[in-house]
Short mmCIF file of C-alpha atoms in Angstrom, two decimals:
data_model
loop_
_atom_site.label_atom_id
_atom_site.label_comp_id
_atom_site.label_asym_id
_atom_site.label_seq_id
_atom_site.Cartn_x
_atom_site.Cartn_y
_atom_site.Cartn_z
CA MET F 26 0.00 0.00 0.00
CA LYS F 27 2.83 2.34 0.84
CA LEU F 28 4.42 1.70 -2.55
CA LEU F 29 1.10 2.45 -4.23
CA GLU F 30 0.82 5.74 -2.33
CA ILE F 31 4.31 6.68 -3.46
CA LEU F 32 3.51 5.73 -7.05
CA LEU F 33 0.34 7.81 -7.00
CA SER F 34 2.00 10.82 -5.40
CA GLU F 35 4.60 10.86 -8.23
CA ASP F 36 6.70 13.96 -7.70
CA ASP F 37 5.98 14.57 -4.02
CA TYR F 38 9.11 12.70 -3.06
CA SER F 39 11.43 14.62 -5.32
CA ILE F 40 14.23 16.46 -3.65
CA PRO F 41 16.64 18.88 -5.30
CA GLU F 42 17.99 17.14 -8.39
CA LEU F 43 21.51 15.85 -8.57
CA MET F 44 23.75 16.67 -11.47
CA LEU F 45 25.53 13.55 -12.64
CA ASP F 46 28.61 13.59 -14.77
CA PRO F 47 27.52 12.55 -18.31
CA ASN F 48 30.67 10.42 -18.51
CA PHE F 49 28.99 7.99 -16.13
CA LYS F 50 26.73 6.94 -18.99
CA LYS F 51 29.66 6.31 -21.27
CA TRP F 52 32.08 4.71 -18.83
CA VAL F 53 29.80 2.94 -16.34
CA LEU F 54 26.29 2.33 -17.65
CA LEU F 55 27.26 1.20 -21.14
CA PRO F 56 30.18 -1.08 -20.12
CA ILE F 57 28.04 -2.84 -17.52
CA SER F 58 25.24 -3.32 -20.07
CA VAL F 59 27.61 -4.63 -22.74
CA MET F 60 29.24 -6.98 -20.26
CA MET F 61 25.86 -8.28 -19.14
CA VAL F 62 24.79 -9.02 -22.71
CA LEU F 63 28.11 -10.63 -23.64
CA THR F 64 28.19 -12.72 -20.47
CA GLY F 65 24.65 -13.92 -21.12
CA LEU F 66 25.49 -14.92 -24.68
CA LEU F 67 28.68 -16.62 -23.53
CA LYS F 68 26.74 -18.49 -20.89
CA GLN F 69 24.16 -19.72 -23.39
CA ASN F 70 26.82 -20.88 -25.83
CA LEU F 71 28.71 -22.56 -23.02
CA LEU F 72 25.56 -24.43 -22.04
CA LEU F 73 25.17 -25.51 -25.64
CA LEU F 74 28.74 -26.81 -25.73
CA ILE F 75 28.66 -28.73 -22.47
CA SER F 76 25.28 -30.31 -23.09
CA PRO F 77 25.43 -33.93 -24.27
CA LYS F 78 25.11 -34.25 -28.03
CA TYR F 79 23.22 -37.48 -28.10
CA ARG F 80 21.06 -39.20 -25.58
CA GLY F 81 20.11 -42.67 -26.63
CA TYR F 82 17.64 -45.10 -25.17
CA PRO F 83 17.33 -48.86 -25.70
CA ARG F 84 14.89 -49.83 -28.40
CA VAL F 85 12.64 -51.69 -25.94
CA LYS F 86 12.29 -48.53 -23.89
CA LEU F 87 11.32 -46.49 -26.93
CA THR F 88 8.83 -49.15 -28.02
CA GLU F 89 7.26 -49.13 -24.57
CA SER F 90 6.91 -45.35 -24.54
CA GLN F 91 5.56 -45.22 -28.07
CA TRP F 92 2.85 -47.79 -27.33
CA PHE F 93 1.84 -45.76 -24.30
CA MET F 94 1.71 -42.59 -26.41
CA ARG F 95 -0.29 -44.42 -29.03
CA GLY F 96 -2.87 -45.27 -26.38
CA GLN F 97 -3.00 -41.66 -25.24
CA MET F 98 -3.43 -40.45 -28.81
CA LEU F 99 -6.28 -42.87 -29.39
CA LEU F 100 -7.97 -41.59 -26.26
CA GLY F 101 -7.39 -37.94 -27.15
CA ASN F 102 -8.04 -37.99 -30.88
CA GLY F 103 -10.53 -40.85 -31.11
CA THR F 104 -13.26 -38.51 -32.30
CA ASN F 105 -11.59 -38.49 -35.71
CA LEU F 106 -12.36 -42.17 -36.23
CA ASP F 107 -15.69 -43.74 -36.98
CA ASP F 108 -17.30 -45.97 -34.38
CA ASP F 109 -16.10 -49.31 -35.76
CA SER F 110 -12.52 -48.20 -36.23
CA PHE F 111 -12.39 -46.70 -32.77
CA GLU F 112 -13.85 -49.80 -31.15
CA SER F 113 -11.45 -52.21 -32.86
CA ARG F 114 -8.45 -50.02 -31.97
CA ARG F 115 -9.68 -49.59 -28.43
CA HIS F 116 -10.00 -53.33 -27.85
CA GLU F 117 -6.60 -54.02 -29.35
CA MET F 118 -4.99 -51.32 -27.25
CA ILE F 119 -6.67 -52.52 -24.05
CA ASN F 120 -5.35 -56.04 -24.65
CA ILE F 121 -1.82 -54.86 -25.38
CA LEU F 122 -1.60 -52.41 -22.51
CA SER F 123 -3.17 -54.60 -19.85
CA SER F 124 -1.09 -57.65 -20.80
CA GLY F 125 2.13 -55.63 -20.80
CA THR F 126 3.31 -57.07 -24.12
CA TYR F 127 5.69 -54.21 -24.83
CA LEU F 128 6.93 -53.49 -21.33
CA ALA F 129 10.68 -52.93 -21.40
CA LYS F 130 11.14 -54.53 -18.01
CA GLN F 131 9.53 -57.77 -19.12
CA ASN F 132 11.69 -57.98 -22.23
CA LYS F 133 14.77 -57.27 -20.21
CA ASN F 134 13.89 -60.03 -17.77
CA ASN F 135 13.44 -62.45 -20.61
CA SER F 136 16.73 -61.59 -22.22
CA ASN F 137 18.86 -61.23 -19.08
CA ASN F 138 17.26 -63.91 -16.92
CA GLY F 139 15.91 -61.40 -14.47
CA SER F 140 19.11 -59.48 -13.80
CA ASN F 141 18.17 -55.86 -13.95
CA ASN F 142 18.76 -52.72 -11.95
CA THR F 143 15.65 -52.84 -9.78
CA GLY F 144 15.85 -53.48 -6.10
CA GLU F 145 13.67 -55.79 -4.05
CA SER F 146 10.95 -53.19 -3.78
CA GLY F 147 10.78 -52.88 -7.57
CA VAL F 148 11.91 -49.24 -7.54
CA THR F 149 14.53 -48.42 -10.15
CA ASN F 150 17.76 -47.02 -8.81
CA PRO F 151 18.14 -43.75 -10.74
CA PHE F 152 21.93 -43.68 -10.33
CA SER F 153 22.42 -46.97 -12.14
CA ASP F 154 21.03 -45.57 -15.42
CA PRO F 155 23.80 -43.84 -17.41
CA ASN F 156 21.28 -41.59 -19.20
CA ILE F 157 19.92 -40.25 -15.93
CA ASN F 158 23.44 -39.77 -14.63
CA ASP F 159 24.22 -37.76 -17.75
CA SER F 160 21.16 -35.59 -17.33
CA LEU F 161 21.97 -34.99 -13.64
CA MET F 162 25.51 -34.02 -14.57
CA THR F 163 24.20 -31.71 -17.30
CA MET F 164 21.87 -30.04 -14.82
CA ALA F 165 24.76 -29.56 -12.39
CA LYS F 166 26.91 -28.08 -15.16
CA GLY F 167 24.04 -25.81 -16.19
CA ASN F 168 23.66 -24.53 -12.64
CA MET F 169 27.41 -23.92 -12.41
CA ALA F 170 27.38 -22.09 -15.75
CA ASN F 171 24.56 -19.93 -14.39
CA PHE F 172 25.89 -18.82 -11.05
CA ILE F 173 29.62 -18.57 -11.73
CA PRO F 174 29.32 -15.77 -14.36
CA GLN F 175 26.76 -13.99 -12.16
CA THR F 176 29.08 -14.07 -9.17
CA VAL F 177 32.02 -12.85 -11.25
CA ILE F 178 30.04 -9.99 -12.82
CA MET F 179 28.65 -8.95 -9.45
CA TRP F 180 32.14 -8.85 -8.00
CA TRP F 181 33.35 -6.89 -11.06
CA VAL F 182 30.56 -4.31 -10.74
CA ASN F 183 31.09 -3.91 -6.99
CA TYR F 184 34.86 -3.65 -7.32
CA PHE F 185 35.08 -1.16 -10.18
CA PHE F 186 31.85 0.82 -9.93
CA GLY F 187 30.93 0.71 -6.24
CA GLY F 188 30.45 3.70 -3.97
CA PHE F 189 28.85 6.27 -6.25
CA VAL F 190 25.49 7.05 -7.82
CA ILE F 191 25.25 6.43 -11.55
CA MET F 192 21.64 6.83 -12.55
CA LYS F 193 18.12 7.78 -11.57
CA LEU F 194 15.36 5.20 -11.73
CA PRO F 195 12.18 6.25 -13.54
CA PHE F 196 9.99 4.88 -10.76
CA PRO F 197 9.97 5.56 -7.00
CA LEU F 198 10.77 2.94 -4.41
CA THR F 199 10.23 2.69 -0.68
CA ILE F 200 12.95 3.58 1.79
CA LYS F 201 13.55 -0.13 2.48
CA PHE F 202 15.34 -0.44 -0.87
CA LYS F 203 17.84 2.24 0.12
CA ASP F 204 20.32 -0.12 1.76
CA MET F 205 20.42 -2.40 -1.24
CA LEU F 206 20.28 0.10 -4.11
CA GLN F 207 22.50 2.80 -2.59
CA ASN F 208 25.04 0.39 -1.18
CA GLY F 209 28.27 2.23 -0.44
CA VAL F 210 26.79 5.71 -1.04
CA MET F 211 27.15 7.73 2.18
CA THR F 212 24.17 10.06 1.82
CA GLU F 213 21.39 9.56 4.33
CA ASN F 214 18.70 11.76 2.78
CA LEU F 215 19.22 10.97 -0.88
CA ASP F 216 16.08 9.88 -2.72
CA VAL F 217 15.98 6.11 -3.29
CA ARG F 218 15.54 6.71 -7.02
CA TRP F 219 19.20 7.64 -7.28
CA VAL F 220 20.94 4.32 -7.40
CA SER F 221 24.37 2.79 -7.66
CA ALA F 222 25.79 0.45 -10.32
CA ILE F 223 24.74 -2.70 -8.50
CA SER F 224 21.06 -1.75 -8.97
CA TRP F 225 21.54 -1.58 -12.72
CA TYR F 226 23.15 -5.01 -12.48
CA PHE F 227 20.08 -6.40 -10.69
CA ILE F 228 17.66 -4.83 -13.16
CA SER F 229 19.68 -6.25 -16.04
CA VAL F 230 19.81 -9.74 -14.54
CA LEU F 231 16.05 -9.76 -14.16
CA GLY F 232 15.12 -8.18 -17.47
CA MET F 233 17.65 -9.56 -19.96
CA ASN F 234 15.71 -12.70 -20.92
CA PRO F 235 13.69 -11.05 -23.73
CA LEU F 236 16.89 -9.53 -25.13
CA TYR F 237 18.76 -12.86 -25.07
CA ASN F 238 15.81 -14.49 -26.77
CA LEU F 239 15.92 -11.96 -29.60
CA ILE F 240 19.69 -11.97 -30.00
CA GLN F 241 20.33 -15.67 -29.63
CA GLY F 242 17.32 -16.95 -31.54
CA SER F 243 14.72 -19.18 -30.05
CA ASP F 244 15.86 -22.38 -31.75
CA GLU F 245 19.17 -22.56 -29.96
CA GLN F 246 17.50 -21.62 -26.71
CA GLN F 247 15.12 -24.51 -27.23
CA VAL F 248 18.04 -26.88 -27.77
CA ILE F 249 19.59 -25.73 -24.51
CA ASN F 250 16.34 -26.19 -22.66
CA ASP F 251 15.81 -29.62 -24.16
CA ASN F 252 19.31 -30.73 -23.32
CA THR F 253 19.50 -29.30 -19.83
CA THR F 254 16.07 -30.30 -18.61
CA GLY F 255 15.64 -33.44 -20.69
CA ASN F 256 12.28 -32.31 -21.99
CA ASN F 257 11.90 -34.12 -25.26
CA THR F 258 8.74 -34.41 -27.26
CA ASN F 259 9.00 -38.19 -26.96
CA GLN F 260 8.74 -38.66 -23.23
CA ILE F 261 10.39 -41.82 -21.96
CA LEU F 262 8.38 -43.66 -19.34
CA GLY F 263 9.76 -44.60 -15.95
CA GLY F 264 12.08 -41.67 -15.26
CA PRO F 265 13.17 -40.81 -11.74
CA GLY F 266 10.21 -39.93 -9.57
CA GLN F 267 7.70 -41.15 -12.12
CA PRO F 268 5.33 -44.08 -11.64
CA ALA F 269 6.39 -47.44 -13.05
CA PRO F 270 5.57 -47.95 -16.76
CA GLU F 271 3.53 -50.99 -15.88
CA THR F 272 1.25 -48.94 -13.63
CA LEU F 273 0.88 -46.22 -16.26
CA MET F 274 -0.07 -48.76 -18.91
CA LYS F 275 -2.60 -50.42 -16.62
CA ASN F 276 -4.15 -47.06 -15.80
CA LEU F 277 -4.35 -46.16 -19.48
CA ALA F 278 -5.94 -49.54 -20.23
CA ASN F 279 -8.54 -48.77 -17.55
CA ASP F 280 -9.18 -45.36 -19.07
CA LEU F 281 -9.67 -46.94 -22.48
CA THR F 282 -11.99 -49.56 -20.99
CA ILE F 283 -14.37 -46.94 -19.66
CA ALA F 284 -14.13 -44.75 -22.79
CA THR F 285 -17.27 -46.23 -24.26
CA ARG F 286 -19.01 -42.97 -25.04
CA HIS F 287 -17.47 -42.34 -28.41
CA GLU F 288 -18.58 -39.40 -30.50
CA SER F 289 -17.34 -39.54 -34.07
CA CYS F 290 -16.76 -36.45 -36.20
CA PHE F 291 -18.18 -38.35 -39.17
CA VAL F 292 -21.71 -38.22 -37.82
CA ASN F 293 -23.75 -36.02 -40.18
CA ILE F 294 -20.59 -35.00 -41.98
CA GLU F 295 -22.38 -34.89 -45.35
CA SER F 296 -24.80 -32.22 -44.23
CA ARG F 297 -22.04 -30.19 -42.61
CA VAL F 298 -19.84 -30.29 -45.71
CA LEU F 299 -22.79 -29.32 -47.90
CA LYS F 300 -23.59 -26.46 -45.55
CA MET F 301 -20.04 -25.12 -46.07
CA TYR F 302 -20.67 -24.76 -49.80
CA GLU F 303 -24.15 -23.35 -49.60
CA MET P 2 4.24 -14.13 -39.06
CA SER P 3 1.64 -16.83 -38.75
CA VAL P 4 0.47 -19.42 -36.35
CA ASN P 5 0.07 -23.07 -37.28
CA ASN P 6 -3.27 -24.62 -38.24
CA VAL P 7 -3.85 -21.90 -40.84
CA ASP P 8 -3.65 -22.18 -44.60
CA ASP P 9 -1.29 -20.25 -46.93
CA ASN P 10 -3.64 -17.27 -47.11
CA GLY P 11 -3.73 -16.93 -43.37
CA ASN P 12 -7.26 -18.26 -43.04
CA PRO P 13 -7.80 -20.80 -40.28
CA VAL P 14 -8.19 -24.31 -41.63
CA VAL P 15 -11.79 -25.48 -41.26
CA ASP P 16 -11.84 -28.16 -38.61
CA LEU P 17 -14.73 -30.54 -39.07
CA ASN P 18 -14.10 -31.92 -35.65
CA SER P 19 -15.13 -28.67 -34.02
CA ALA P 20 -18.69 -29.16 -35.19
CA THR P 21 -19.16 -32.21 -33.03
CA SER P 22 -16.77 -31.86 -30.18
CA ALA P 23 -15.71 -29.01 -27.96
CA SER P 24 -12.14 -30.29 -27.87
CA ILE P 25 -10.14 -29.37 -30.95
CA LEU P 26 -7.44 -31.62 -32.30
CA GLN P 27 -4.22 -29.97 -31.22
CA ASN P 28 -0.72 -31.10 -31.83
CA MET P 29 1.56 -30.09 -28.95
CA ASP P 30 4.39 -29.34 -31.38
CA ASN P 31 2.17 -26.78 -33.11
CA VAL P 32 1.04 -25.31 -29.80
CA ASN P 33 4.66 -24.98 -28.65
CA TYR P 34 5.63 -23.39 -31.96
CA ASN P 35 2.76 -20.91 -31.64
CA LYS P 36 3.79 -20.08 -28.09
CA LYS P 37 7.35 -19.49 -29.23
CA MET P 38 6.20 -17.13 -31.99
CA TYR P 39 4.03 -15.26 -29.52
CA VAL P 40 6.89 -14.87 -27.02
CA ASN P 41 9.16 -13.53 -29.76
CA VAL P 42 6.58 -10.90 -30.71
CA MET P 43 5.91 -9.88 -27.13
CA ASP P 44 9.64 -9.70 -26.35
CA LYS P 45 10.16 -7.26 -29.20
CA ILE P 46 7.14 -5.21 -28.19
CA SER P 47 8.07 -5.00 -24.51
CA LEU P 48 11.66 -3.97 -25.26
CA MET P 49 10.63 -1.41 -27.86
CA SER P 50 7.87 0.05 -25.72
CA GLY P 51 10.25 0.23 -22.74
CA THR P 52 12.83 2.06 -24.84
CA VAL P 53 10.26 4.51 -26.20
CA THR P 54 8.85 5.13 -22.70
CA GLY P 55 12.34 5.91 -21.46
CA ILE P 56 13.15 8.19 -24.38
CA LEU P 57 9.93 10.10 -23.76
CA GLN P 58 11.07 10.43 -20.12
CA TYR P 59 7.86 9.03 -18.68
CA GLU P 60 8.12 8.35 -14.98
CA SER P 61 6.42 6.37 -12.28
CA LEU P 62 2.82 5.32 -12.83
CA THR P 63 2.69 6.78 -16.35
CA GLY P 64 5.37 4.36 -17.49
CA PHE P 65 3.71 1.31 -15.95
CA ARG P 66 0.37 2.44 -17.39
CA ASN P 67 2.06 2.57 -20.78
CA PHE P 68 3.25 -0.99 -20.37
CA PHE P 69 -0.13 -2.42 -19.44
CA ILE P 70 -1.94 -0.52 -22.20
CA ILE P 71 0.55 -1.74 -24.80
CA TYR P 72 0.68 -5.28 -23.40
CA PHE P 73 -3.05 -5.84 -23.31
CA GLY P 74 -3.57 -3.90 -26.54
CA CYS P 75 -1.12 -6.20 -28.31
CA ILE P 76 -2.83 -9.27 -26.91
CA ILE P 77 -6.16 -8.05 -28.28
CA ILE P 78 -4.61 -7.26 -31.68
CA TYR P 79 -2.89 -10.65 -31.73
CA ILE P 80 -6.12 -12.47 -30.96
CA LEU P 81 -8.17 -10.48 -33.46
CA PHE P 82 -5.80 -10.33 -36.43
CA ILE P 83 -3.31 -13.19 -36.10
CA CYS P 84 -5.56 -15.79 -34.49
CA LYS P 85 -8.58 -14.51 -36.49
CA GLY P 86 -10.60 -14.22 -33.29
CA LYS P 87 -10.25 -17.89 -32.39
CA PRO P 88 -7.18 -18.31 -30.18
CA SER P 89 -8.41 -21.60 -28.74
CA ARG P 90 -7.55 -23.22 -32.09
CA PHE P 91 -3.89 -22.43 -31.60
CA TYR P 92 -3.33 -22.50 -27.84
CA ALA P 93 -4.22 -25.12 -25.28
CA ASN P 94 -4.98 -22.64 -22.50
CA VAL P 95 -5.64 -19.21 -23.97
CA PHE P 96 -5.65 -17.05 -20.84
CA ASN P 97 -2.58 -18.65 -19.35
CA ASP P 98 -0.60 -18.90 -22.59
CA LEU P 99 -1.36 -15.41 -23.87
CA VAL P 100 -1.87 -13.28 -20.78
CA PHE P 101 -0.35 -14.63 -17.59
CA GLU P 102 2.53 -16.91 -18.54
CA HIS P 103 4.84 -14.18 -19.84
CA LEU P 104 3.53 -11.14 -17.96
CA VAL P 105 6.37 -10.98 -15.42
CA ARG P 106 9.04 -11.70 -18.03
CA GLU P 107 7.78 -8.93 -20.32
CA LEU P 108 7.31 -6.50 -17.43
CA LEU P 109 10.91 -7.02 -16.31
CA GLY P 110 12.14 -6.62 -19.89
CA PHE P 111 10.12 -3.43 -20.18
CA VAL P 112 11.50 -2.07 -16.89
CA MET P 113 15.06 -2.80 -18.00
CA ALA P 114 14.65 -1.08 -21.37
CA TRP P 115 12.77 1.82 -19.75
CA THR P 116 15.42 2.33 -17.05
CA PHE P 117 18.28 2.10 -19.53
CA SER P 118 16.90 4.56 -22.06
CA PHE P 119 15.65 6.85 -19.27
CA ALA P 120 19.14 7.03 -17.79
CA LEU P 121 20.84 7.48 -21.17
CA VAL P 122 18.55 10.23 -22.42
CA GLY P 123 17.89 11.99 -19.11
#
């Protein structure tokens, strides 16, 4: 509420204006901005370089996931089939999913005589899967690549540009921000809108994402996101923290079993097509 | 720029499914592509509007008012002209995808551009 009052009062808080040396813009504001942009770009390219190039999965795992997705697609897009087609597909899918024909675990048991990486409780040990280890390592590297440049830049700004006011913010702030934004400036009654270099650093850190997106291009950003978080379009079942694939398939089979109310888009399609050309 | 599920002339493809079912066939790849296009547009708009607000030396509530007018104005224009008035064809959750998901990101981008140009020009 206090901030709102200050915002509404606009110029009531203004005190006699300061005259800043115009060289501050050239030698402080611009270098910090350029460094922020360059560091951000460097960070993104670094993430691209350290991310794993290829993440493979066994064929049985892919088959398992694709059958599960096929069931989901039938459930979601079944309205585009006529009643007979939907029913035959539904029954086939229920049989396959409930019997676990394409479960990767079952195939692995058959081929390896039951030696797999599950414990007695049936929970997969995430650290025994090299793909998960890779993704955890990539996440750790991504976090390192995020905070190390930020720490270095913050130190650089504080070391070279600390202790003086460089700019005036276009919006008022409450007095509580004074300690943070005027850090090192020994003036008790100075308006909080006059801030030091570290404030510009904070504003840049928070607001640079749109600029990086425009400079870097969204495709590369997407690659980084995919590689660092492991979000692929083809989701692999049974990741860490996820339910077992067997349970998911059983649940989907149950969903398909009760999906008896099918509404086909082909009902009265002739009249609707004719209506389009009337 | 265009969003997916439209033909070469920019007209939305007639979806026969919509006549019988409220749920429209949506491919998540298309939805993600549309979201990416929308974010690119809004990023440009927020940065440009922030820069212009700073150059004009707007302060305090006037600047934030500028942002919200431009932000919501652009959403309305996007829905009316790019999505042809039917955004639910192109986005899974219209309000969240178009209004709320990127509000903070665009506001912070606006504030950065506003502060920077305000300090440079002032």
